[in-house]
XYZ file of C-alpha atoms in Angstrom:
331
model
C 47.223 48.307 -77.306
C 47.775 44.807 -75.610
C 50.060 43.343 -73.165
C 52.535 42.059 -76.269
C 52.657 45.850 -77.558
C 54.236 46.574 -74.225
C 56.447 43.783 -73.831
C 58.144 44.741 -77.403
C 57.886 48.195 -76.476
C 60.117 47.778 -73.294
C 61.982 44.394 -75.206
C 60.962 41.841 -72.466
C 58.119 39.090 -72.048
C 55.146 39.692 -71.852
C 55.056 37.782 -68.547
C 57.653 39.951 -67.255
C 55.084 42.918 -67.966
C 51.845 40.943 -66.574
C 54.378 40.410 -63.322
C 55.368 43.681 -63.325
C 51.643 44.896 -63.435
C 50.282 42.355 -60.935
C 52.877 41.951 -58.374
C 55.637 44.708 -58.937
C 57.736 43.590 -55.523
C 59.109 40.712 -58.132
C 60.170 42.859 -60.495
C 63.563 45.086 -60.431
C 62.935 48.928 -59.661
C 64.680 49.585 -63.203
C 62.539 47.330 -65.338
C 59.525 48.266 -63.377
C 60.176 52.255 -64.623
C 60.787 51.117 -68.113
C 57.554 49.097 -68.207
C 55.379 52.226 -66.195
C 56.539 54.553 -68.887
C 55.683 52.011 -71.976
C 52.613 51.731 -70.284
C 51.829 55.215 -69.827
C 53.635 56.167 -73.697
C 51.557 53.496 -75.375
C 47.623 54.177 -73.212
C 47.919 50.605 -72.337
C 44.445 49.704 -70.043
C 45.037 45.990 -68.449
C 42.003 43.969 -69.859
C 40.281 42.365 -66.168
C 37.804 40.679 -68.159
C 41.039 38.464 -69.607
C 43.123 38.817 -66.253
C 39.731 36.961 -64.199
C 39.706 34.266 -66.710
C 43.860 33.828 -66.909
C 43.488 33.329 -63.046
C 40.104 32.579 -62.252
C 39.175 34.992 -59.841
C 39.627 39.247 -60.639
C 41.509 41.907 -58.361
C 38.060 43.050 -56.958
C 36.801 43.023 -53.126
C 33.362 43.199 -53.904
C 31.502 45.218 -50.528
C 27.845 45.350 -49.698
C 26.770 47.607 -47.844
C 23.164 48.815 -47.016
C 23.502 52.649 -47.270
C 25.980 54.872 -48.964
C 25.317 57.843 -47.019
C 24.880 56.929 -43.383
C 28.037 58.057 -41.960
C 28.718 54.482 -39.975
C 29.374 52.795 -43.159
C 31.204 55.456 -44.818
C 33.745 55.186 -42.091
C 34.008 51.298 -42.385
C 34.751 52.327 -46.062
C 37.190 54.697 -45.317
C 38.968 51.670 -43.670
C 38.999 49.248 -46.804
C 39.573 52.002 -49.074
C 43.090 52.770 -47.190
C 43.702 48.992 -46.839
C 43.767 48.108 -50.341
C 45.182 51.128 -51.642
C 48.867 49.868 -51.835
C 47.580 46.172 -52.988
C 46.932 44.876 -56.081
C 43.382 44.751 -55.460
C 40.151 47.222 -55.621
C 36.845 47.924 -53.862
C 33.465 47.196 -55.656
C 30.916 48.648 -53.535
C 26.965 47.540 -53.969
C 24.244 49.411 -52.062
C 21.636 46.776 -50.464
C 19.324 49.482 -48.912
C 18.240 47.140 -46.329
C 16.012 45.079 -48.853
C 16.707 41.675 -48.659
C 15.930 40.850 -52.243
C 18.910 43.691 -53.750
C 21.132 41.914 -51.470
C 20.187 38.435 -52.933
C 21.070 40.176 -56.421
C 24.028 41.587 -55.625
C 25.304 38.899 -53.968
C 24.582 36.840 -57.272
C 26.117 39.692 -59.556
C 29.105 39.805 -57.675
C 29.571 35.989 -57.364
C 29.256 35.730 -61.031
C 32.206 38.040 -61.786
C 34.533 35.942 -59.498
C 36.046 38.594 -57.222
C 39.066 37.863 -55.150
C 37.094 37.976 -51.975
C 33.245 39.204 -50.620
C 32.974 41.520 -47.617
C 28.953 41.593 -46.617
C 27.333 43.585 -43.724
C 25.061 42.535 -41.160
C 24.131 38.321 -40.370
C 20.748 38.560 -41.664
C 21.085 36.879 -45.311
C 18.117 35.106 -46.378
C 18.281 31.941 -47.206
C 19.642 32.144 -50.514
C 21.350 34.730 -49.870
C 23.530 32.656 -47.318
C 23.415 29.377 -49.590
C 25.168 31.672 -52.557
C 27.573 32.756 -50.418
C 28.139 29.520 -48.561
C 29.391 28.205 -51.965
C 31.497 30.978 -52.685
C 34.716 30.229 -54.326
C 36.334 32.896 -52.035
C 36.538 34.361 -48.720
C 33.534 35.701 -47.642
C 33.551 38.616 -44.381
C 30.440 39.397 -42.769
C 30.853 42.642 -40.807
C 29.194 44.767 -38.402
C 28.609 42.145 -35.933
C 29.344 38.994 -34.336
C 27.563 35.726 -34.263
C 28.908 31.832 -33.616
C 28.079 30.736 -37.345
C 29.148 32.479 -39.460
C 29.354 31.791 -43.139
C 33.169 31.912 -43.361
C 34.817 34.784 -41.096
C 32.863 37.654 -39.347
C 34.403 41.026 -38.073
C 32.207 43.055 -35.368
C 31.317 43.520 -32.229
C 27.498 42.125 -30.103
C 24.803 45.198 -30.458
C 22.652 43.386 -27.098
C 25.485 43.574 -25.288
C 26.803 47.140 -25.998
C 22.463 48.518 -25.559
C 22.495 46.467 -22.429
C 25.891 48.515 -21.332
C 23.962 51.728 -22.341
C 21.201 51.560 -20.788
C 22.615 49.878 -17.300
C 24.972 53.067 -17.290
C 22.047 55.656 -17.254
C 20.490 52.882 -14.188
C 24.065 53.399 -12.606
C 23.762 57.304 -12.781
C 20.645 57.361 -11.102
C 17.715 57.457 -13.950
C 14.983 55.194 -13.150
C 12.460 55.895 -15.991
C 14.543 55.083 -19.182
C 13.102 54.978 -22.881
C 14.432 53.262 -25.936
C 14.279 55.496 -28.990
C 14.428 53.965 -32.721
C 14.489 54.337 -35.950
C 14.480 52.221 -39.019
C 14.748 49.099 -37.197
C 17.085 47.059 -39.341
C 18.338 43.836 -37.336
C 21.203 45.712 -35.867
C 18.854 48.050 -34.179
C 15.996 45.343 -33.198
C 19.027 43.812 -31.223
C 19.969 46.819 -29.498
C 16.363 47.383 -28.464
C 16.422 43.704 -27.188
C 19.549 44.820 -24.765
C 17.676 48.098 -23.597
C 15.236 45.248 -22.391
C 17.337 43.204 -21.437
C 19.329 45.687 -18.465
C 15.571 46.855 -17.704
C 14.347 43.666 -16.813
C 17.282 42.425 -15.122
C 16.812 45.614 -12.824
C 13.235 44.942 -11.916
C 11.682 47.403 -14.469
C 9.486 47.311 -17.132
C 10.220 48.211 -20.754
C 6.560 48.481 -21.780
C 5.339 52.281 -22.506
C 9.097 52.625 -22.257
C 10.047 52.619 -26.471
C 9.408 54.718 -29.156
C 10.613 53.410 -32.930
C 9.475 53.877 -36.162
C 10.476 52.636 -39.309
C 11.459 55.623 -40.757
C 15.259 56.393 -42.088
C 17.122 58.212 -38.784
C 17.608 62.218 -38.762
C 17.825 64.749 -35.599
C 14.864 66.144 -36.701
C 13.198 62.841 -36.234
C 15.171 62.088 -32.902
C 13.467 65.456 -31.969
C 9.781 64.000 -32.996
C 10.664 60.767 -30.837
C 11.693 62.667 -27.608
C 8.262 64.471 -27.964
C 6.368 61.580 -28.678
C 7.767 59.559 -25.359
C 7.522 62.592 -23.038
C 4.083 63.227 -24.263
C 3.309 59.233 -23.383
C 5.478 59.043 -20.241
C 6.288 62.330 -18.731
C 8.195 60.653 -15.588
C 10.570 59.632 -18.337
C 13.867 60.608 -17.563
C 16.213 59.699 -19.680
C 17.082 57.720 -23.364
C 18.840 55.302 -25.021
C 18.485 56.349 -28.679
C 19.349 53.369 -31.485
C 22.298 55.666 -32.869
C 24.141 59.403 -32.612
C 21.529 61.567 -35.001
C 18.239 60.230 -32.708
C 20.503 61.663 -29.636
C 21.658 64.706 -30.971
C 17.986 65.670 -32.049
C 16.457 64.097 -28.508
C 19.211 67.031 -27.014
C 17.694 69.721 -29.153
C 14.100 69.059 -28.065
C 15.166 68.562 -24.307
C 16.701 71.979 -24.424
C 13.850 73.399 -26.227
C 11.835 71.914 -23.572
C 14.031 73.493 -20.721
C 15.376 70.292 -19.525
C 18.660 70.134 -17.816
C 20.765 67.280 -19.812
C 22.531 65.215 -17.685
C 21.110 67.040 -13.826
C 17.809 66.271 -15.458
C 17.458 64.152 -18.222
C 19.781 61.972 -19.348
C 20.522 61.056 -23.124
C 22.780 58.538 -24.658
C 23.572 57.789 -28.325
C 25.085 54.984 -30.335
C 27.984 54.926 -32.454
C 30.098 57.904 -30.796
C 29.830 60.239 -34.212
C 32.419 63.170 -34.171
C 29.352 65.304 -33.294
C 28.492 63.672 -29.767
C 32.173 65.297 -28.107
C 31.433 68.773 -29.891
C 27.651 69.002 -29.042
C 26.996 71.047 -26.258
C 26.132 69.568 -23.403
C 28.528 67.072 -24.930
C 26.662 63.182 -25.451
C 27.752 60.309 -23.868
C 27.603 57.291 -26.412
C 28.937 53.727 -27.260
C 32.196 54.153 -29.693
C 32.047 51.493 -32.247
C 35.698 51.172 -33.968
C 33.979 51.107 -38.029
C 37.086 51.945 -38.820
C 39.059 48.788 -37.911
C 36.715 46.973 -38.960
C 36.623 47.936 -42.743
C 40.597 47.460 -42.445
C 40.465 44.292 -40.666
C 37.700 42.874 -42.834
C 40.797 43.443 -45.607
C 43.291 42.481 -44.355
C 42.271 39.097 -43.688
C 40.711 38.268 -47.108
C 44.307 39.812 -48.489
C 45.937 37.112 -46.095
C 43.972 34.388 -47.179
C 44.249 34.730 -50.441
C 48.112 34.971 -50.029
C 47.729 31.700 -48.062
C 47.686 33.472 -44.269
C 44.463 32.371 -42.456
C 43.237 34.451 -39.754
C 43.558 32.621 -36.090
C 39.841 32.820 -35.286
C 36.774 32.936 -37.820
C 35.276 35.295 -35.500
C 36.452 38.736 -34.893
C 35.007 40.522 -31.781
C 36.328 44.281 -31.924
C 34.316 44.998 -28.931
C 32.754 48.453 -28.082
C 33.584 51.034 -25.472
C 31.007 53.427 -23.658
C 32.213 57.018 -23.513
C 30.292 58.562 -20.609
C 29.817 62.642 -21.032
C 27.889 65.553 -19.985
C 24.628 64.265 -21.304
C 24.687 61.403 -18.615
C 26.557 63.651 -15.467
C 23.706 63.947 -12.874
C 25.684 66.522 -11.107
């Protein structure tokens, strides 16, 4: 069945039907039902293959992303997902899993099927990774952080600045022998162990013998392992700063296990602000990142531009809030 099939079908153009398809707002609510239930009577399947070369560029938001299962991303997701969903347009999602080299693929893959716009996480492209995307013919959103040059708009929030915030909070509450724990140590995370240093050294403290990481993929099991391994290292250590939510809810569990007090005691504080930190129990102060937002807003402004709306500002700083709980209350 093609596009003609349904025009005769209905008894109108077939541009009238490609209108009605595309952008239904310029086509009457009456015609609009005849054409759905042509479309529906007939098993007509628009042909995007045709529709990319008609217009040179296809409905699809093409979205990389370097995990599928951490819980950050699928709420950034959840975002462009809802976005789109009353647009003409649809979400083609590619998993990077942090190797630089899928991402250069991808990136190349997607290019080459000329999607209506690129959303990419993180600001650490390689080179040819940014030079494909640099000569994108359309609007390219790097998310998940901020940075000054970015390769055409950027949605996020600074990762230094939000570990510095952290960590100078558990300072403020009275810990003086604070540890860094981290896990898989993607460029997001190295920079949040660079602000853990940062409000250490500003205070006159040292961060050496102070940080525990490994490059393995996050769990609470393994925050668990990492509380054990710094206590066992530094036993004055009082308190940490864990890279993100499932190092903090495991560094609880072992604390407990270990007969600490959280928060009196030993104070812990995650990164992210999961659901679970507010139900856990002590309940676990953390930094709220709004993933959210930012999988809408990365959306909305590639929608905009391509309906000839250009966002303000190429950078987009959503900020980040710290939500101080039980897990950081020294009395």
């Amino acid at each position: 069945m093609t596009l003609n099939d349904v025009a005769r079908q209905v008894g109108t153009s077939t541009i009238t039907v490609s209108r009605a398809l595309r952008r239904p707002d310029m086509v009457s609510e009456k015609l609009r039902t005849r054409i759905a239930a042509a479309v529906a009577e007939l098993g007509y399947l628009p042909d995007p293959a045709a529709r990319t070369l008609a217009s040179r560029r296809s409905d699809v938001i093409g979205v990389l992303v370097p995990s599928i299962t951490n819980s950050v991303f699928s709420d950034v997701l959840t975002g462009l997902y809802d976005t789109v969903a009353e647009t003409p347009f649809s979400v083609q999602l590619g998993n990077t899993r942090y190797q630089a080299s899928v991402e250069e693929e991808l990136i190349g893959i997607f290019l080459s099927q000329r999607p209506a716009g690129l959303i990419v996480a993180g600001i650490d492209q390689s080179l040819r990774s940014r030079a494909l995307l640099e000569r994108a013919d359309c609007p390219v959103v790097q998310i998940m952080e901020t940075a000054p040059d970015p390769v055409d708009m950027i949605v996020g929030f600074s990762h230094s600045d939000a570990a510095r915030a952290a960590t100078e909070h558990l300072l403020a509450q009275g810990y003086r022998a604070p540890a860094f724990l981290g896990a898989r140590m993607d460029p997001r995370s190295e920079r949040r162990r660079t602000g853990f240093r940062q409000a250490l050294i500003e205070t006159g403290l040292s961060w050496q013998g102070r940080e525990v990481v490994t490059p393995e993929p996050s769990s609470v099991r393994l925050g668990g392992e990492l509380f054990e391994r710094q206590r066992a290292s530094a036993p004055e250590t009082d308190a940490v700063f864990c890279n993100n939510d499932d190092l903090a809810l495991g560094a609880q569990f072992a604390a407990l296990r270990a007969g600490l007090r959280v928060g009196p005691e030993f104070g812990i504080c995650g990164f992210n602000d999961l659901e679970v930190m507010a139900s856990a129990f002590p309940t676990i102060t953390s930094i709220r990142t709004h993933r959210r937002t930012m999988g809408e807003t990365s959306a909305k402004i590639i929608i905009d531009r391509l309906s000839g709306v250009k966002a303000a500002n190429s950078v987009i700083d959503l900020k980040w809030s710290l939500v101080a709980r039980d897990s950081t209350r020294r009395i």
